[in-house]
Amino acid sequence: MRHLKGRLHKAADEKVAAYTSSLPFDWRLYRQDIAGSIAHARMLAKQGIISESDSVLIVQGLESIQQEIEQGKFEFKAELEDIHMAIEARLIEKTGEVGGKLHTARSRNDQIALDLRLYIREVIAQTINSIRELQRALVNLAEANMDVVIPGYTHLQPAQPVLLAHHLLAYFEMLQRDISRLKCSRKRVDVLPLGSGAMAGVAYNVDRDFLSRELGFDQVSQNSLDAVSDRDFVLEYEAAASIGMMHLSRLAEEVILWSSAEFGFIELDEAFATGSSIMPQKKNPDVAELVRGKTGRVYGNLMALLTTMKALPLSYNRDLQEDKEGLFDTVDTLLASLDICTGMIATLKVNTENAAKAMGRGYLLATDLADYLVRKGEAFRNAHEIVGRLVSYAVKEGKSLAELSFAEYSNFSPLFDKDVYTITIESSLAARDTVGGTAPKRVAQALADAKKTLGQGS
Amino acid sequence: MRHLKGRLHKAADEKVAAYTSSLPFDWRLYRQDIAGSIAHARMLAKQGIISESDSVLIVQGLESIQQEIEQGKFEFKAELEDIHMAIEARLIEKTGEVGGKLHTARSRNDQIALDLRLYIREVIAQTINSIRELQRALVNLAEANMDVVIPGYTHLQPAQPVLLAHHLLAYFEMLQRDISRLKCSRKRVDVLPLGSGAMAGVAYNVDRDFLSRELGFDQVSQNSLDAVSDRDFVLEYEAAASIGMMHLSRLAEEVILWSSAEFGFIELDEAFATGSSIMPQKKNPDVAELVRGKTGRVYGNLMALLTTMKALPLSYNRDLQEDKEGLFDTVDTLLASLDICTGMIATLKVNTENAAKAMGRGYLLATDLADYLVRKGEAFRNAHEIVGRLVSYAVKEGKSLAELSFAEYSNFSPLFDKDVYTITIESSLAARDTVGGTAPKRVAQALADAKKTLGQGS
Amino acid sequence: MRHLKGRLHKAADEKVAAYTSSLPFDWRLYRQDIAGSIAHARMLAKQGIISESDSVLIVQGLESIQQEIEQGKFEFKAELEDIHMAIEARLIEKTGEVGGKLHTARSRNDQIALDLRLYIREVIAQTINSIRELQRALVNLAEANMDVVIPGYTHLQPAQPVLLAHHLLAYFEMLQRDISRLKCSRKRVDVLPLGSGAMAGVAYNVDRDFLSRELGFDQVSQNSLDAVSDRDFVLEYEAAASIGMMHLSRLAEEVILWSSAEFGFIELDEAFATGSSIMPQKKNPDVAELVRGKTGRVYGNLMALLTTMKALPLSYNRDLQEDKEGLFDTVDTLLASLDICTGMIATLKVNTENAAKAMGRGYLLATDLADYLVRKGEAFRNAHEIVGRLVSYAVKEGKSLAELSFAEYSNFSPLFDKDVYTITIESSLAARDTVGGTAPKRVAQALADAKKTLGQGS
Amino acid sequence: MRHLKGRLHKAADEKVAAYTSSLPFDWRLYRQDIAGSIAHARMLAKQGIISESDSVLIVQGLESIQQEIEQGKFEFKAELEDIHMAIEARLIEKTGEVGGKLHTARSRNDQIALDLRLYIREVIAQTINSIRELQRALVNLAEANMDVVIPGYTHLQPAQPVLLAHHLLAYFEMLQRDISRLKCSRKRVDVLPLGSGAMAGVAYNVDRDFLSRELGFDQVSQNSLDAVSDRDFVLEYEAAASIGMMHLSRLAEEVILWSSAEFGFIELDEAFATGSSIMPQKKNPDVAELVRGKTGRVYGNLMALLTTMKALPLSYNRDLQEDKEGLFDTVDTLLASLDICTGMIATLKVNTENAAKAMGRGYLLATDLADYLVRKGEAFRNAHEIVGRLVSYAVKEGKSLAELSFAEYSNFSPLFDKDVYTITIESSLAARDTVGGTAPKRVAQALADAKKTLGQGS
C-alpha cells in the first residue's frame, strides 16, 4: 500500500514537475543569469559577505558553466525546475560548499526579475538594429525609384498622384516611431531589481549601486515588493512589438495587393515568393502573408500577459512565470519578421509600366482642378461642386480631363483659362510642396533626411 | 415603382447614415476641432490664401459656435455625419460663402488626425493629474500608518514582515511608471498632422510651422501619407491605460482581500462600500470589484483597435473611424477608476488589531534565522536546510520560534548563540536596510522622496 | 465641520453612484425584467407565499410600468442603481406595501441572471433572422449572375476559374455555420436561474418548474452558487458573434477589393457607397470598411468579458456587472452589420466585362492541363512538372495556352493529343463536378439547396 | 559576382525556409495525415483513378512510414516545408513513381483542412475525458465532506451558510457546460473537406461519400472555396477552451484563497504544493497559480487566431498556417491544466476546524431571520429593514444573534416568537430546499445525479 502510494506520488510529482518547470524555456536566459550571478558574487566579496577567494572560485565556476552551455556540454536536468537552479546546482557540483554561498542576500524572485531586464535590454537593442535594416531597404528602394508615380489611395480607391518613394517613406516614419517608442521604454527597463530579496529587501549590507554599475543599469529599484512583482517592462515591450507588427502587417498587405495580377506594381524576388510547381509564372507572396498572419500571435501574447497580470495581489506569485514564453515568441516573431521584410523589400522589382497604367484609372487630377479654381478666386466648397459636375460630365462623355475642350471647361465656370491644360501629373506632384508633401523636391529632402538618420545610426 | 424605389433608397440611406455617422460620439472633439480650425483660418490669412477679413469672420463664427455648443444651444443634426461637417455647416449658415473657404488646403483626413492628437495631449495631462491624486492618497495612508506591520506575502502565503507603508508605496512606484510612460508617449503625440491634406500634402503655400506654434506642437509630421494613416498615438495611450488599469486591478484585489472577514486588515468607508439592507454590518467592496472588473474593457478596447488597424493598406480608410469610441471609453474608465481609488484609499481605516493577529500566522522570522546563521559563518544553502529542520520541529512541537529553548536551538546548529532571541519582528524589519528594503528608516526615506515627488508636481 | 464632512460625503456618494450605477445601460432589459417579475408574482401566489389579490395588483402594476416605459413616461431616477430597483421602486409607489412583497424568495443576483438569459434568447433569434436575410441577398445575387466566371484566388493570385455564384455561396456556408453555432448555444441559455436566491437557494416553497414553463425555459439550473456566478452564455454569444463578424470582415474585404479600380468586378450602389464631392465617379466603400473595422470592437468585447471573468471566486461579485455594456455593443454591432451587408449585397452590380478581363490574367487552365495528362496516364507529380515547363515556355514566348501550336505541346509530352484544345474555361468549370465543386450544375444544385434552406426558414 | 549572388540567395532561401516552414510543429499531425492519405488512396483505386495495386503499394508505404515515425526512425528533413511534403517525399523514396500518384485529385489546401479536422475531433474526445476526471475528483471530494459547512460568499464577504459539497458541485455544473459546448461543436468539425482541391473542387470522379465513411465523418463540405478557407472549427475549440480555462482559473483562485493562512479551509497535498526550503510548513499553491496564470495564454491564442482570420479574402492564404501553433498550445495547456486540477482536488485535505471557525464570522443567519418574519406576515422589504436594525444593534452590543434576549428581539418586531431561537445553521441549510438549493437532501440528490452522469460516461 505504502509502495503504491509512493508510486502514485511519483507520478504526481512528475506531472507537477512537467507542469511547473520553466527550464524548457528559461534556459534561454543563461547568459543573463550568469552575468547577474558574477556581479552578485563580486559584490558579496567587496562587501565582505563572502571571502574574496570564494568569489573568485564562484566567478570562475560560472564562467566555465557558460562555456559548457555554449559548447553544448551542459546537461539541463529535467528535475531542476529553472535555469537558476540548473546553474547553481552545477556550480555546487564544481565548487562544493563555496557554490552554496552564491545565493546569499538574493532570492529567485529578484534574480529572475534581473535576468528578464537584462534580456529585454539586449532585445531592445537588437530590435532597433533590425528596424534600421528595414528602413535602409525602404530608403534604397525609394531612392532607386524616385521617378515612379503611383496613385495615392484612400479607401483603396485612387485619389491623387504620389511618388512611390513618398509612399515607401511613410513606412520609414512608422518604423522611426517604433524606434522612438522602444528607446523610451528602456528607461523603465534600466532599473536594477537585485537586492530586493524575496520581497522585503535583504538583511545584508549589499551595495546595490555597485551591482548597478557592474551590470550597466541606470537606476536601482526603490521598493522591494514592487521590484519582484513588476512585469511592466515585459508588457511595454510586447505592446511596442504589437504596434510594430501592425506596421509590418500593413506593409505586407500592400506587398500582397501590389503583387496581385490586378495591381501588378511590384514583382517579388523568387527567394521571397513561393512558386507553384504547376503555374511557374505565379509568385505567391507567402512570406508577406505570414508576416500579416503572425501579427495575430504577437497581439495574442500581449493579451495573454495582460490577462495573467490582472488582479494579482502582491508580491511574487507563480503566475508570473507565464511571462516568458509569450515574450520569447514575440521577440522571435518580430525579429524574424523584420528581417524577412528587409529581404523582401530589398529584392523586389518595381513594375513601372503597370504603375503608369494605374495612373490612367480614376480622375486623379480632380483635386488639382478644384485647387486651380480656388486660386482663381472660387470659394473652396463651390470649387469642389463645380469640378464634381465637370468630372461627372467627362465620365458620361467617356473623356479624360485632358480630352475636354476649352469650351467644355468654360461651360462649368468662367474662371477656367487656357492654363487649365497645364495641370498634369507632374504639376500635381510639384504643387504638394509643403513639409511632408509628395512634391519631388520634398521627397528628395525627406530621403536625404532619412539617409542622414540611418547614417547616424540609432 | 420609382416612388417605391425612392422610399427604399431613403430607408437604405437612413440605415447607412446611422451605421456610418460618427457625430453621436465625435461631438466630444468639438473644442479641439474649433481650436484647430481657428489656427487654420489664421494661417490661411497670414499666407494670403484667404483675406484677413474672411479669417476674422471665420474665427468669430467658430468662437460663437463653441459658445452655442457649451450653452447647449447647438443642434447636432443627425444628417451631418461628423463633428467637422456639423461645425462647418453651421459656420456656413452663419457666414455664408466665407465659411466655405475654411476648408481650403485641408481635408477631413488631416483634420481628424489633428483633433485626436489635441484630445490625447489633454487626456495625458488629465491622467497624470489623476494618478498624482491617487499617489497622494497612498502616501497619506502610508504616513498615517508608519508603525503598522503586516505579513509580506508571496503566493498569498505569509513570508516575511513588512511595513504596511512599504506595501502601499509599492503602488506609488507602479503609478510613477505609469506617469513616466505617459510622458514618454507625449513625444509621439506632439506632432502636427495638419497640412497633409487628404494624403498627398496640399497644393497651397501653407505655413505648417505657424500652425504648429499656434497649437503648441513640438514638431510637424514628415510624411503626409503616414500622417493621415497613423493611429499609433491612440494605441500607445490605450496600451499605457491597460498597464495602468492592471495596476489598479491589483490594488483593488488587495482591497477586496484585506476587507474580507478572513484578512480584515482594513475597513472601507461607507461611501466606498455597498451595504446590504439586511446585513448592515456587511460592507461589500463593490467599488473595488468594479475597478477590477473594468480592467477587462480597457484591455478589450486596446485589442479592438489593434485588430482594426491590422493589415490596413495606406492611406486613410474608413476603418480608422473606429478609433474613437474605444478610446473615449478607455479614458472615461481610467480617469473614473483612478478617482474612485483615490477616494477609497483616502477614506479607508486600517485595522491594526487584525494586522497584528496576522503576524502570528506562519513562521515569519525563519528567513531571519537563516540569515543569522549565515552571519555566524554557515553557508547560505546549509543555513536554509538547518532552519527548515528547526521550523519543522517547532511545528511538530506546536511552538513558536520564540518559545524554543536554547537547548532546542543548539540541537540544530552549534552556531546558535543566546542572541538568537534578539530576532524579532522589529529586528527583522530593521535588518532590511537597503535601498528599497522595508527597514523603517528606508521606508521613511522612501516616503519623504515620494512626498518630494508629489510636491514638485508632475 | 460636520456640515463639511456631510458635503464631502455627498460628493463621494455621487461619484460612487455614477461609477457603480448600471441603470444607464441595463434599462434596456426592462421588458425581460418585467416579464420575469410577472412570472415570479404568479408563482408566489400559486404557492401561497403571497395572496392571489396581491399578485394581481403586482402584475397590473408591472404591466402599467411597462406601458409607462414604452410611452416614454417613466422617469429613470439616477439614484436608483439598476433597472430592478427602478421598477420595484415605481411598483411600491403605485401599490404601496404590496409591491414590497414582490422580491420575496428572490435576489437581484438570480434576477439579473434571468433577465440576461431572456435577453440573449431573443437576441439569438434576431441574429438568426438577420443572418437569413444576408443569405437571401447572397443567393439572389448568385442566382442573378449564374453565368459570370471570375478567377478563383489563392494567395490573392488567380488560380483556377470559378463561378461568381460559387464564390458567393461560400459565404452562405459560413453563415450557415453561424446559425448552427447560435442554435447550439441556445441549449445553455435556456436554463432558468430564478429560485437560486442570493446564492444558496431560497427558503420558500417556490415552484421553479412553474416559473420555467411560464417563461418558456427548457430546464432549471441545478446549482444555486453556479446559477448566480455563471456568464458562460454571454461569453458563448460573444464568441459566436466574433466568428460571425470575422466572416463579415472577409466579405467586406472582398467587396473593397472587388470595387477597387484595379479589380472592378462590382459596383456598389450609391446608397452603400460614399461619394466624394470632388470626384463624383469615385465610390468609396465606406460601409464595407466600417464592417471590417467594427470587427475589432466585437473581438474586444469578447476579450473584455473573458478578462473580467478570469479568476473570480464564487459566487456573485460586482465585477459581473461589466457583462452588459460589451454584450449590448456586440449585439448592436453584429445586427447592424448584418443588415448593412444585406443591403450592400442586394444592391451591388456585377461588372461582367471586368470579370471577363480578369480571366485573361494568369494561366488559369494550367491545372486542367495537368489533369489532362494524368488522365492520359502520366503520374500526378510528373504531370505537374511537365505543365510547369510548358507554361514557362508560353510566358517566355508571350503566348496564351490556346496560342501554342500542337508541335509546341508535343515538345513537352508525347501524351498531348489534339483534344488538348478542348480545354477551355467552360470545360475547366464543368470538370469540377463533385459535391462542393464549381461545375455549373453543382453550383445550380447548391443554389437550389440554399433556397430550400431559406424557404424552410430557420 | 554570380557566385556571391548565389550565396546571398542561398542565405535568403534559408531564412525564408525557416520563416515559412511548418514542419517544426505540424509533424504532430502525422497520424491524421497518414490516415487521410490511406483513405484517399483507397478511394482513388475504388474509382479507377489509380490502379488497385498502386493503391496497395501506397497504403503499405504509408503504414510503414507511420511505423518509422513512431519508432523515431523517420528523418524530418528541414528542407521539406510541411508534414505533407515530408511524408509524400518519403513515400516516393520508398515506392518511386507510384508514390507520385497519391496526390492526384487532392491539394495541400484540402489535405491540411482534413488533418486539422481529424485532429480536433480526437482532441475534443480527449478534452471531454479529462473534464470527466476532474468532475469525478470534485464529486469524490464533495461526497467525503458532506457534513462540512462553509460560508457562502458574495463579494468575498460571508453571506449565508452553504455546504462545501454544494460549492464543489457548482464546478461540476460549469464543467458539464464545457462538455456540452464541446459536443455541440463536433457537429461543425465533423465535415469532410477532402475533394475540394486547391479551392475549386477536383476534376476527377472522386467519391467523397466513401472518403467520409472511411474517415468517420458525418457530412461532406458543400462548397470547395469555403472548405479550404474555413477555420471556424479551430476558433470554436479555442473559444470553448477559453471558457473552460476561465472555469479552472476560478477554481484555482479559490484553492489559493482557501489554502491561505487567513482562510485555511484546505490543505494541499505536498505533491501539489511547492515547499520552501526554509519555511517547510509553508505550502505554496504554485500549481494553482500556474493554472490561473495559464488562462492568459489560452485567451491569447484565441485572440491571435481571430486576428489572423480577420479580413482574409478567399480562398486559401498562407496566413492560415498560423492556426496550428496556438491551437496545439491551447490543447496542451488545457489538457495538462485539467489533469493537474484533478490531482490537486483529489489529494487536498479539508480543514473542518477552520471551516467551522469561519462560520462564526459575519451574521450568516440574518437572511433566515428576515425570511422568518416574512413567514410571520411581514412584507419582504419591511422584514429586511427590521432585521437590518436588529443586526446593527447586535453588532453594537457585541452579541451574536443567538445571544440576544427575547425581549431584545421583541423590541424590533412584535412578530418575533420564541421559535426564533430555532434558527440555526442547520435550519438555514435545510430551508434552502429547492432544486439547486443547498439543503443537504438537495445536495445529496445533486451528488447522486452527478455520479449517475459520470457513471454513464460521456
Coordinates of C-alpha atoms in Angstrom, one line a residue, chain A residues 49 85 88 92 97 99-106 108-109 117 152-156 159-163 165-171 173-174 177-178 180-182 184-185 187-188 195-196 198-206 208-209 220-226 229-233 235-236 239 242-243 246-247 249-251 253-254 257 292-293 295 299-300 302-303 305-307 309-318 320 368 370-372 374-375 377-382 428 431-439 446 449, chain B residues 49 85 88 92 97 99-106 108-109 117 152-156 159-163 165-171 173-174 177-178 180-182 184-185 187-188 195-196 198-206 208-209 220-226 229-233 235-236 239 242-243 246-247 249-251 253-254 257 292-293 295 299-300 302-303 305-307 309-318 320 368 370-372 374-375 377-382 428 431-439 446 449:
Chain A
I49 CA 29.8 39.0 2.9
M85 CA 18.7 26.1 -10.1
E88 CA 23.5 26.8 -9.2
I92 CA 27.9 23.4 -6.3
E97 CA 30.1 24.4 -0.4
G99 CA 28.9 27.5 -4.5
G100 CA 26.2 27.3 -1.8
K101 CA 27.2 30.8 -0.8
L102 CA 26.3 32.5 -4.0
H103 CA 22.7 32.7 -3.2
T104 CA 23.3 34.8 0.0
A105 CA 21.4 38.0 0.0
R106 CA 19.4 37.0 -3.0
R108 CA 15.0 33.7 -7.1
N109 CA 12.4 36.4 -7.1
R117 CA 15.5 43.0 -17.5
G152 CA -2.3 57.6 -53.8
Y153 CA -5.2 55.6 -52.4
T154 CA -7.9 56.4 -49.9
H155 CA -10.5 53.7 -49.2
L156 CA -8.4 51.6 -51.7
A159 CA -7.3 59.6 -55.2
Q160 CA -4.2 61.7 -56.1
P161 CA -0.8 61.1 -57.7
V162 CA 2.0 60.3 -55.3
L163 CA 5.6 59.3 -55.7
A165 CA 9.2 56.9 -52.8
H166 CA 6.8 59.0 -50.8
H167 CA 4.6 56.0 -50.1
L168 CA 7.7 53.9 -49.1
L169 CA 8.9 56.7 -46.8
A170 CA 5.6 56.6 -44.9
Y171 CA 6.8 53.2 -43.6
E173 CA 8.2 57.1 -40.4
M174 CA 6.2 54.4 -38.8
R177 CA 8.2 55.8 -34.2
D178 CA 8.8 52.2 -33.3
S180 CA 11.4 56.1 -30.5
R181 CA 9.0 54.0 -28.5
L182 CA 11.5 51.3 -27.8
C184 CA 11.6 55.5 -24.4
S185 CA 10.8 52.2 -22.8
K187 CA 14.1 54.0 -19.2
R188 CA 11.7 51.7 -17.3
G195 CA 18.8 43.4 -3.7
S196 CA 15.1 43.1 -3.2
A198 CA 12.2 37.5 -1.8
M199 CA 10.2 40.7 -1.5
A200 CA 11.2 42.6 1.7
G201 CA 14.7 43.6 0.9
V202 CA 17.8 41.7 2.2
A203 CA 19.3 41.6 5.6
Y204 CA 22.9 42.1 4.4
N205 CA 25.0 45.0 3.8
V206 CA 24.7 44.8 0.0
R208 CA 23.2 47.9 -4.9
D209 CA 24.9 50.8 -6.6
V220 CA 18.2 50.8 -8.7
S221 CA 14.6 49.9 -7.8
Q222 CA 13.0 51.8 -5.0
N223 CA 10.6 49.3 -3.5
S224 CA 11.4 45.7 -2.9
L225 CA 7.7 44.5 -3.1
D226 CA 7.2 46.2 -6.4
S229 CA 6.1 41.9 -8.7
D230 CA 6.6 44.2 -11.6
R231 CA 6.4 43.0 -15.2
D232 CA 5.5 46.3 -16.8
F233 CA 8.7 46.3 -18.8
L235 CA 4.2 44.3 -21.2
E236 CA 5.7 47.5 -22.6
A239 CA 2.9 46.5 -26.7
S242 CA 2.3 44.7 -31.3
I243 CA 2.3 48.2 -32.8
M246 CA 0.8 46.1 -37.0
H247 CA 3.0 48.3 -39.2
S249 CA 1.1 43.8 -41.4
R250 CA 0.2 47.0 -43.3
L251 CA 3.4 46.7 -45.4
E253 CA -0.9 43.8 -47.1
E254 CA 0.4 46.3 -49.6
L257 CA -2.0 43.8 -53.1
R292 CA 0.5 39.5 -41.9
G293 CA -0.7 36.3 -40.2
T295 CA 0.6 39.7 -36.3
Y299 CA -1.2 40.6 -30.3
G300 CA -2.2 37.3 -28.6
L302 CA 0.3 40.8 -25.2
M303 CA -3.3 39.9 -24.4
L305 CA 0.3 38.6 -20.3
L306 CA -2.2 41.4 -19.6
T307 CA -4.7 38.7 -18.6
M309 CA -1.2 40.1 -14.6
K310 CA -4.8 41.2 -13.9
A311 CA -5.7 41.3 -10.3
L312 CA -2.6 39.6 -8.9
P313 CA -2.1 40.5 -5.3
L314 CA 1.5 41.4 -4.3
S315 CA 4.1 40.2 -4.2
Y316 CA 5.6 37.4 -6.2
N317 CA 3.1 34.8 -7.5
R318 CA 3.9 31.8 -9.6
L320 CA 4.5 35.5 -13.2
D368 CA -5.9 69.9 -58.7
A370 CA -10.5 72.4 -57.8
D371 CA -7.4 74.0 -56.3
Y372 CA -7.0 75.8 -59.7
V374 CA -9.7 78.3 -55.7
R375 CA -6.6 80.1 -56.8
G377 CA -11.0 83.1 -56.7
E378 CA -13.6 80.5 -56.2
A379 CA -14.6 79.5 -52.7
F380 CA -13.3 76.0 -51.7
R381 CA -16.7 74.4 -51.3
N382 CA -18.0 75.9 -54.6
S428 CA 0.0 67.9 -59.4
A431 CA 2.2 71.5 -56.2
R432 CA 2.3 69.5 -52.9
D433 CA 5.3 71.4 -51.9
T434 CA 5.0 71.5 -48.1
V435 CA 6.8 69.6 -45.4
G436 CA 5.6 66.1 -45.7
G437 CA 4.1 66.6 -49.1
T438 CA 4.7 64.5 -52.2
A439 CA 6.4 67.2 -54.3
A446 CA 12.9 63.5 -46.9
D449 CA 17.0 63.2 -44.0
Chain B
I49 CA -4.7 82.2 -49.1
M85 CA -19.3 68.8 -41.0
E88 CA -18.6 73.7 -40.9
I92 CA -21.7 78.5 -43.5
E97 CA -19.8 81.8 -48.7
G99 CA -17.4 79.8 -44.3
G100 CA -16.9 77.8 -47.4
K101 CA -13.3 79.0 -47.6
L102 CA -12.2 77.5 -44.3
H103 CA -11.7 74.0 -45.7
T104 CA -9.2 75.3 -48.2
A105 CA -5.9 73.4 -48.0
R106 CA -7.3 70.9 -45.6
R108 CA -11.1 65.8 -43.1
N109 CA -8.3 63.3 -43.1
R117 CA -3.9 64.5 -31.2
G152 CA 4.6 40.3 3.3
Y153 CA 3.1 37.6 1.0
T154 CA 4.4 35.5 -1.7
H155 CA 2.0 33.0 -3.3
L156 CA -0.6 34.6 -1.0
A159 CA 6.5 35.1 4.2
Q160 CA 8.3 38.0 6.0
P161 CA 7.3 41.0 8.0
V162 CA 6.9 44.2 6.0
L163 CA 5.6 47.7 6.9
A165 CA 3.6 51.7 4.4
H166 CA 6.2 49.8 2.4
H167 CA 3.4 47.8 0.7
L168 CA 1.4 50.9 -0.1
L169 CA 4.5 52.6 -1.6
A170 CA 4.9 49.7 -4.0
Y171 CA 1.8 51.1 -5.7
E173 CA 6.1 53.1 -7.7
M174 CA 3.8 51.4 -10.2
R177 CA 6.0 54.3 -14.0
D178 CA 2.5 55.0 -15.4
S180 CA 6.8 58.1 -16.9
R181 CA 5.2 56.0 -19.7
L182 CA 2.6 58.6 -20.5
C184 CA 7.3 59.4 -22.9
S185 CA 4.4 58.8 -25.2
K187 CA 6.7 62.9 -27.8
R188 CA 4.9 60.8 -30.4
G195 CA -1.1 70.3 -43.9
S196 CA -1.1 66.6 -45.0
A198 CA -6.3 64.1 -48.0
M199 CA -2.9 62.2 -48.0
A200 CA -0.6 63.8 -50.6
G201 CA 0.0 67.1 -48.9
V202 CA -1.7 70.3 -50.0
A203 CA -1.3 72.5 -53.1
Y204 CA -1.2 75.7 -51.2
N205 CA 1.6 77.7 -49.7
V206 CA 0.7 76.8 -46.1
R208 CA 2.9 74.4 -41.0
D209 CA 5.4 75.8 -38.5
V220 CA 5.3 68.8 -37.8
S221 CA 4.6 65.4 -39.4
Q222 CA 7.2 64.4 -42.1
N223 CA 5.1 62.3 -44.4
S224 CA 1.6 63.1 -45.5
L225 CA 0.6 59.5 -46.3
D226 CA 1.7 58.4 -42.8
S229 CA -3.0 56.8 -41.6
D230 CA -1.3 56.8 -38.2
R231 CA -3.1 55.9 -35.1
D232 CA -0.1 54.8 -33.1
F233 CA -0.6 57.5 -30.6
L235 CA -2.8 52.7 -29.4
E236 CA 0.1 53.8 -27.2
A239 CA -1.6 50.3 -24.0
S242 CA -4.1 48.9 -19.9
I243 CA -1.0 48.7 -17.9
M246 CA -3.8 46.4 -14.4
H247 CA -2.1 48.2 -11.6
S249 CA -6.8 45.8 -10.6
R250 CA -4.0 44.6 -8.3
L251 CA -4.8 47.3 -5.8
E253 CA -7.8 42.8 -5.5
E254 CA -5.9 43.6 -2.3
L257 CA -8.9 40.6 0.2
R292 CA -11.1 45.1 -11.1
G293 CA -13.9 44.2 -13.5
T295 CA -9.9 46.2 -16.4
Y299 CA -7.9 45.6 -22.4
G300 CA -10.7 45.0 -24.8
L302 CA -6.8 48.0 -26.9
M303 CA -7.4 44.7 -28.6
L305 CA -8.1 48.9 -32.1
L306 CA -5.1 46.6 -32.7
T307 CA -7.5 44.4 -34.6
M309 CA -5.5 48.5 -37.6
K310 CA -4.2 45.1 -38.7
A311 CA -3.3 44.9 -42.4
L312 CA -4.9 48.2 -43.4
P313 CA -3.3 49.5 -46.7
L314 CA -2.4 53.1 -46.8
S315 CA -3.7 55.7 -46.6
Y316 CA -6.9 56.8 -45.0
N317 CA -9.6 54.0 -44.7
R318 CA -12.9 54.5 -43.0
L320 CA -10.0 54.4 -38.8
D368 CA 16.0 36.0 9.6
A370 CA 18.9 31.6 8.4
D371 CA 20.5 35.0 7.8
Y372 CA 21.6 34.8 11.5
V374 CA 25.0 32.9 7.6
R375 CA 26.3 35.7 9.6
G377 CA 29.6 31.6 9.2
E378 CA 27.2 29.0 7.8
A379 CA 26.9 28.7 4.0
F380 CA 23.6 30.1 2.7
R381 CA 22.2 26.8 1.4
N382 CA 23.2 24.9 4.6
S428 CA 13.7 41.6 11.0
A431 CA 17.7 44.4 9.0
R432 CA 16.2 45.1 5.5
D433 CA 18.2 48.2 5.5
T434 CA 19.0 48.6 1.8
V435 CA 17.6 50.9 -0.8
G436 CA 14.1 49.7 -1.5
G437 CA 14.0 47.5 1.7
T438 CA 11.3 47.5 4.3
A439 CA 13.5 48.8 7.2
A446 CA 11.0 56.5 0.5
D449 CA 11.1 61.1 -1.5

